[in-house]
């Protein structure tokens, strides 16, 4: 259920709510200007959705924190398509981030993750639907507009499209992606 986890966290005097929220790229980020622009668009999309969905402030902050962190090491020398999410999550944890949902959102944003809470799902959607990507612009714009009212239905559509691309490219489907898809369809 939307925001459930956040409501639970907000009831606790958690460290997460005394720690400054990341509102831009972290100082250790290694990103090209194009990557930075992508990250800014992902954050902007998530902010728009948070407003439309009347997300509580703490939840909006989690979505934005995940947005700023997710590709922060994408252009680092040690990074690649599979490694950059885990690398950023590990670095953020090292810096004191303890929100498991935000860390899992960042870690698995390229693959999907069956145990995601709202922040992982929202980041996965925004990463694909942000308006700067050049493919399928009209379709993606219409899917993005429907997210606030039909989040779970659009999540299935986006996952299906992303997974189809993996299959079309004859790349392997990793276990996390298969488990994510099965969870989405209730298997
Ligand atoms: Fe990424």
mmCIF file of C-alpha atoms and ligand atoms in Angstrom:
data_model
loop_
_atom_site.group_PDB
_atom_site.id
_atom_site.type_symbol
_atom_site.label_atom_id
_atom_site.label_comp_id
_atom_site.label_asym_id
_atom_site.label_seq_id
_atom_site.Cartn_x
_atom_site.Cartn_y
_atom_site.Cartn_z
ATOM 1 C CA UNK A 1 0.000 0.000 0.000
ATOM 2 C CA UNK A 2 1.242 3.461 -0.852
ATOM 3 C CA UNK A 3 3.075 5.315 1.911
ATOM 4 C CA UNK A 4 2.508 2.579 4.474
ATOM 5 C CA UNK A 5 6.154 2.164 5.281
ATOM 6 C CA UNK A 6 6.689 5.864 5.590
ATOM 7 C CA UNK A 7 3.822 6.176 8.054
ATOM 8 C CA UNK A 8 5.472 3.533 10.202
ATOM 9 C CA UNK A 9 8.847 5.241 10.039
ATOM 10 C CA UNK A 10 7.389 8.622 10.862
ATOM 11 C CA UNK A 11 6.057 7.264 14.121
ATOM 12 C CA UNK A 12 9.608 6.547 15.244
ATOM 13 C CA UNK A 13 12.203 9.094 16.357
ATOM 14 C CA UNK A 14 14.378 7.676 13.631
ATOM 15 C CA UNK A 15 17.809 8.859 12.692
ATOM 16 C CA UNK A 16 16.515 9.205 9.146
ATOM 17 C CA UNK A 17 14.431 12.197 10.106
ATOM 18 C CA UNK A 18 17.199 14.073 11.820
ATOM 19 C CA UNK A 19 19.688 13.499 9.039
ATOM 20 C CA UNK A 20 19.846 16.127 6.298
ATOM 21 C CA UNK A 21 18.086 14.899 3.185
ATOM 22 C CA UNK A 22 20.107 14.800 -0.008
ATOM 23 C CA UNK A 23 18.699 17.520 -2.269
ATOM 24 C CA UNK A 24 21.304 17.390 -4.984
ATOM 25 C CA UNK A 25 23.999 15.023 -6.185
ATOM 26 C CA UNK A 26 26.267 13.862 -3.344
ATOM 27 C CA UNK A 27 29.810 15.292 -3.284
ATOM 28 C CA UNK A 28 31.244 11.923 -4.355
ATOM 29 C CA UNK A 29 29.162 11.739 -7.532
ATOM 30 C CA UNK A 30 30.935 11.024 -10.821
ATOM 31 C CA UNK A 31 28.572 12.044 -13.614
ATOM 32 C CA UNK A 32 28.765 13.578 -17.059
ATOM 33 C CA UNK A 33 26.688 16.728 -17.715
ATOM 34 C CA UNK A 34 24.194 14.572 -19.651
ATOM 35 C CA UNK A 35 23.868 12.203 -16.696
ATOM 36 C CA UNK A 36 23.346 15.095 -14.302
ATOM 37 C CA UNK A 37 20.566 16.391 -16.558
ATOM 38 C CA UNK A 38 18.932 12.933 -16.522
ATOM 39 C CA UNK A 39 19.122 12.770 -12.719
ATOM 40 C CA UNK A 40 17.592 16.247 -12.461
ATOM 41 C CA UNK A 41 14.715 15.209 -14.725
ATOM 42 C CA UNK A 42 14.124 12.039 -12.665
ATOM 43 C CA UNK A 43 13.974 14.170 -9.505
ATOM 44 C CA UNK A 44 11.599 16.637 -11.193
ATOM 45 C CA UNK A 45 9.253 13.848 -12.346
ATOM 46 C CA UNK A 46 9.216 12.347 -8.854
ATOM 47 C CA UNK A 47 8.498 15.739 -7.320
ATOM 48 C CA UNK A 48 5.559 16.235 -9.715
ATOM 49 C CA UNK A 49 4.172 12.790 -8.890
ATOM 50 C CA UNK A 50 4.636 13.326 -5.151
ATOM 51 C CA UNK A 51 2.526 16.480 -5.389
ATOM 52 C CA UNK A 52 -0.137 14.835 -7.558
ATOM 53 C CA UNK A 53 -0.293 11.808 -5.245
ATOM 54 C CA UNK A 54 -0.307 13.963 -2.090
ATOM 55 C CA UNK A 55 2.663 12.061 -0.723
ATOM 56 C CA UNK A 56 3.612 13.086 2.814
ATOM 57 C CA UNK A 57 6.740 15.252 3.067
ATOM 58 C CA UNK A 58 8.866 12.429 4.459
ATOM 59 C CA UNK A 59 7.894 10.175 1.582
ATOM 60 C CA UNK A 60 8.592 12.850 -1.040
ATOM 61 C CA UNK A 61 12.019 13.322 0.553
ATOM 62 C CA UNK A 62 12.747 9.595 0.235
ATOM 63 C CA UNK A 63 11.830 9.562 -3.474
ATOM 64 C CA UNK A 64 14.051 12.562 -4.134
ATOM 65 C CA UNK A 65 16.923 11.131 -2.148
ATOM 66 C CA UNK A 66 16.764 7.959 -4.246
ATOM 67 C CA UNK A 67 16.615 10.034 -7.440
ATOM 68 C CA UNK A 68 19.765 11.994 -6.597
ATOM 69 C CA UNK A 69 21.667 8.891 -5.548
ATOM 70 C CA UNK A 70 20.666 6.336 -8.180
ATOM 71 C CA UNK A 71 23.107 7.259 -10.951
ATOM 72 C CA UNK A 72 25.615 9.171 -8.807
ATOM 73 C CA UNK A 73 28.400 6.710 -9.711
ATOM 74 C CA UNK A 74 27.165 5.770 -13.197
ATOM 75 C CA UNK A 75 30.165 7.409 -14.882
ATOM 76 C CA UNK A 76 32.789 6.327 -12.339
ATOM 77 C CA UNK A 77 35.626 4.231 -13.805
ATOM 78 C CA UNK A 78 34.664 1.129 -11.781
ATOM 79 C CA UNK A 79 30.988 1.353 -12.725
ATOM 80 C CA UNK A 80 28.965 -0.384 -15.411
ATOM 81 C CA UNK A 81 25.285 -0.993 -16.067
ATOM 82 C CA UNK A 82 25.051 -3.661 -13.369
ATOM 83 C CA UNK A 83 27.511 -2.317 -10.798
ATOM 84 C CA UNK A 84 26.598 1.353 -10.530
ATOM 85 C CA UNK A 85 23.445 0.895 -8.443
ATOM 86 C CA UNK A 86 25.088 -1.329 -5.820
ATOM 87 C CA UNK A 87 28.162 0.942 -5.742
ATOM 88 C CA UNK A 88 26.031 4.036 -5.053
ATOM 89 C CA UNK A 89 23.966 2.213 -2.398
ATOM 90 C CA UNK A 90 27.122 1.049 -0.641
ATOM 91 C CA UNK A 91 28.621 4.515 -0.695
ATOM 92 C CA UNK A 92 25.411 6.087 0.622
ATOM 93 C CA UNK A 93 25.244 3.488 3.410
ATOM 94 C CA UNK A 94 28.867 4.226 4.254
ATOM 95 C CA UNK A 95 27.872 7.896 4.565
ATOM 96 C CA UNK A 96 25.180 6.977 7.111
ATOM 97 C CA UNK A 97 22.056 6.371 5.028
ATOM 98 C CA UNK A 98 20.047 3.722 6.870
ATOM 99 C CA UNK A 99 16.685 3.829 5.062
ATOM 100 C CA UNK A 100 16.487 0.293 3.684
ATOM 101 C CA UNK A 101 13.845 1.254 1.105
ATOM 102 C CA UNK A 102 15.970 4.066 -0.341
ATOM 103 C CA UNK A 103 19.077 1.863 -0.367
ATOM 104 C CA UNK A 104 17.217 -0.946 -2.159
ATOM 105 C CA UNK A 105 15.724 1.540 -4.633
ATOM 106 C CA UNK A 106 19.224 2.711 -5.551
ATOM 107 C CA UNK A 107 20.831 -0.742 -5.482
ATOM 108 C CA UNK A 108 18.293 -2.451 -7.754
ATOM 109 C CA UNK A 109 17.098 0.393 -9.970
ATOM 110 C CA UNK A 110 18.453 -1.278 -13.131
ATOM 111 C CA UNK A 111 17.002 -4.710 -12.341
ATOM 112 C CA UNK A 112 13.820 -4.425 -10.313
ATOM 113 C CA UNK A 113 13.389 -5.932 -6.868
ATOM 114 C CA UNK A 114 10.485 -7.960 -5.510
ATOM 115 C CA UNK A 115 10.759 -6.512 -1.999
ATOM 116 C CA UNK A 116 10.677 -2.851 -3.009
ATOM 117 C CA UNK A 117 8.523 -0.412 -1.111
ATOM 118 C CA UNK A 118 7.111 2.684 -2.805
ATOM 119 C CA UNK A 119 10.426 4.464 -3.232
ATOM 120 C CA UNK A 120 11.919 1.658 -5.350
ATOM 121 C CA UNK A 121 8.814 1.443 -7.517
ATOM 122 C CA UNK A 122 8.598 5.197 -8.021
ATOM 123 C CA UNK A 123 12.288 5.493 -8.937
ATOM 124 C CA UNK A 124 12.006 2.598 -11.422
ATOM 125 C CA UNK A 125 9.070 4.376 -13.085
ATOM 126 C CA UNK A 126 10.683 7.815 -13.148
ATOM 127 C CA UNK A 127 14.006 6.490 -14.473
ATOM 128 C CA UNK A 128 12.191 5.062 -17.519
ATOM 129 C CA UNK A 129 9.473 7.673 -18.007
ATOM 130 C CA UNK A 130 11.488 10.885 -17.560
ATOM 131 C CA UNK A 131 10.947 13.064 -20.638
ATOM 132 C CA UNK A 132 14.556 13.366 -21.803
ATOM 133 C CA UNK A 133 14.833 9.862 -23.199
ATOM 134 C CA UNK A 134 14.407 9.935 -26.955
ATOM 135 C CA UNK A 135 12.505 6.693 -27.643
ATOM 136 C CA UNK A 136 8.707 6.250 -27.554
ATOM 137 C CA UNK A 137 8.236 9.790 -26.317
ATOM 138 C CA UNK A 138 4.504 10.051 -26.855
ATOM 139 C CA UNK A 139 3.713 6.720 -25.240
ATOM 140 C CA UNK A 140 6.019 7.394 -22.295
ATOM 141 C CA UNK A 141 4.490 10.843 -21.774
ATOM 142 C CA UNK A 142 1.029 9.309 -21.577
ATOM 143 C CA UNK A 143 2.202 6.584 -19.175
ATOM 144 C CA UNK A 144 3.894 9.200 -16.969
ATOM 145 C CA UNK A 145 0.684 11.231 -16.785
ATOM 146 C CA UNK A 146 -1.233 8.148 -15.594
ATOM 147 C CA UNK A 147 1.197 7.191 -12.804
ATOM 148 C CA UNK A 148 -0.488 9.206 -10.004
ATOM 149 C CA UNK A 149 -3.881 7.532 -10.546
ATOM 150 C CA UNK A 150 -2.766 4.089 -11.778
ATOM 151 C CA UNK A 151 0.655 3.524 -10.302
ATOM 152 C CA UNK A 152 0.585 -0.267 -10.086
ATOM 153 C CA UNK A 153 -0.869 -0.783 -13.580
ATOM 154 C CA UNK A 154 1.758 1.506 -15.115
ATOM 155 C CA UNK A 155 4.489 -0.229 -13.119
ATOM 156 C CA UNK A 156 3.531 -3.529 -14.797
ATOM 157 C CA UNK A 157 3.554 -1.886 -18.231
ATOM 158 C CA UNK A 158 6.947 -0.307 -17.663
ATOM 159 C CA UNK A 159 8.423 -3.540 -16.284
ATOM 160 C CA UNK A 160 7.047 -5.478 -19.270
ATOM 161 C CA UNK A 161 8.642 -2.999 -21.679
ATOM 162 C CA UNK A 162 11.967 -2.969 -19.870
ATOM 163 C CA UNK A 163 12.093 -6.767 -19.623
ATOM 164 C CA UNK A 164 11.098 -7.135 -23.304
ATOM 165 C CA UNK A 165 14.107 -4.993 -24.177
ATOM 166 C CA UNK A 166 16.406 -7.344 -22.250
ATOM 167 C CA UNK A 167 14.942 -10.320 -24.109
ATOM 168 C CA UNK A 168 15.092 -8.552 -27.503
ATOM 169 C CA UNK A 169 18.784 -7.863 -26.878
ATOM 170 C CA UNK A 170 19.358 -11.559 -26.056
ATOM 171 C CA UNK A 171 20.733 -10.620 -22.666
ATOM 172 C CA UNK A 172 20.141 -12.855 -19.647
ATOM 173 C CA UNK A 173 17.325 -12.070 -17.236
ATOM 174 C CA UNK A 174 18.817 -11.842 -13.778
ATOM 175 C CA UNK A 175 17.165 -13.468 -10.802
ATOM 176 C CA UNK A 176 16.179 -10.126 -9.241
ATOM 177 C CA UNK A 177 14.316 -9.139 -12.416
ATOM 178 C CA UNK A 178 12.470 -12.453 -12.661
ATOM 179 C CA UNK A 179 11.460 -12.280 -8.996
ATOM 180 C CA UNK A 180 10.346 -8.649 -9.456
ATOM 181 C CA UNK A 181 8.156 -9.555 -12.421
ATOM 182 C CA UNK A 182 6.650 -12.541 -10.624
ATOM 183 C CA UNK A 183 5.830 -10.370 -7.620
ATOM 184 C CA UNK A 184 4.175 -7.783 -9.906
ATOM 185 C CA UNK A 185 1.876 -10.391 -11.419
ATOM 186 C CA UNK A 186 1.180 -12.010 -8.058
ATOM 187 C CA UNK A 187 3.033 -15.234 -8.681
HETATM 188 FE FE1 LIG B 1 21.149 3.906 -13.455
#
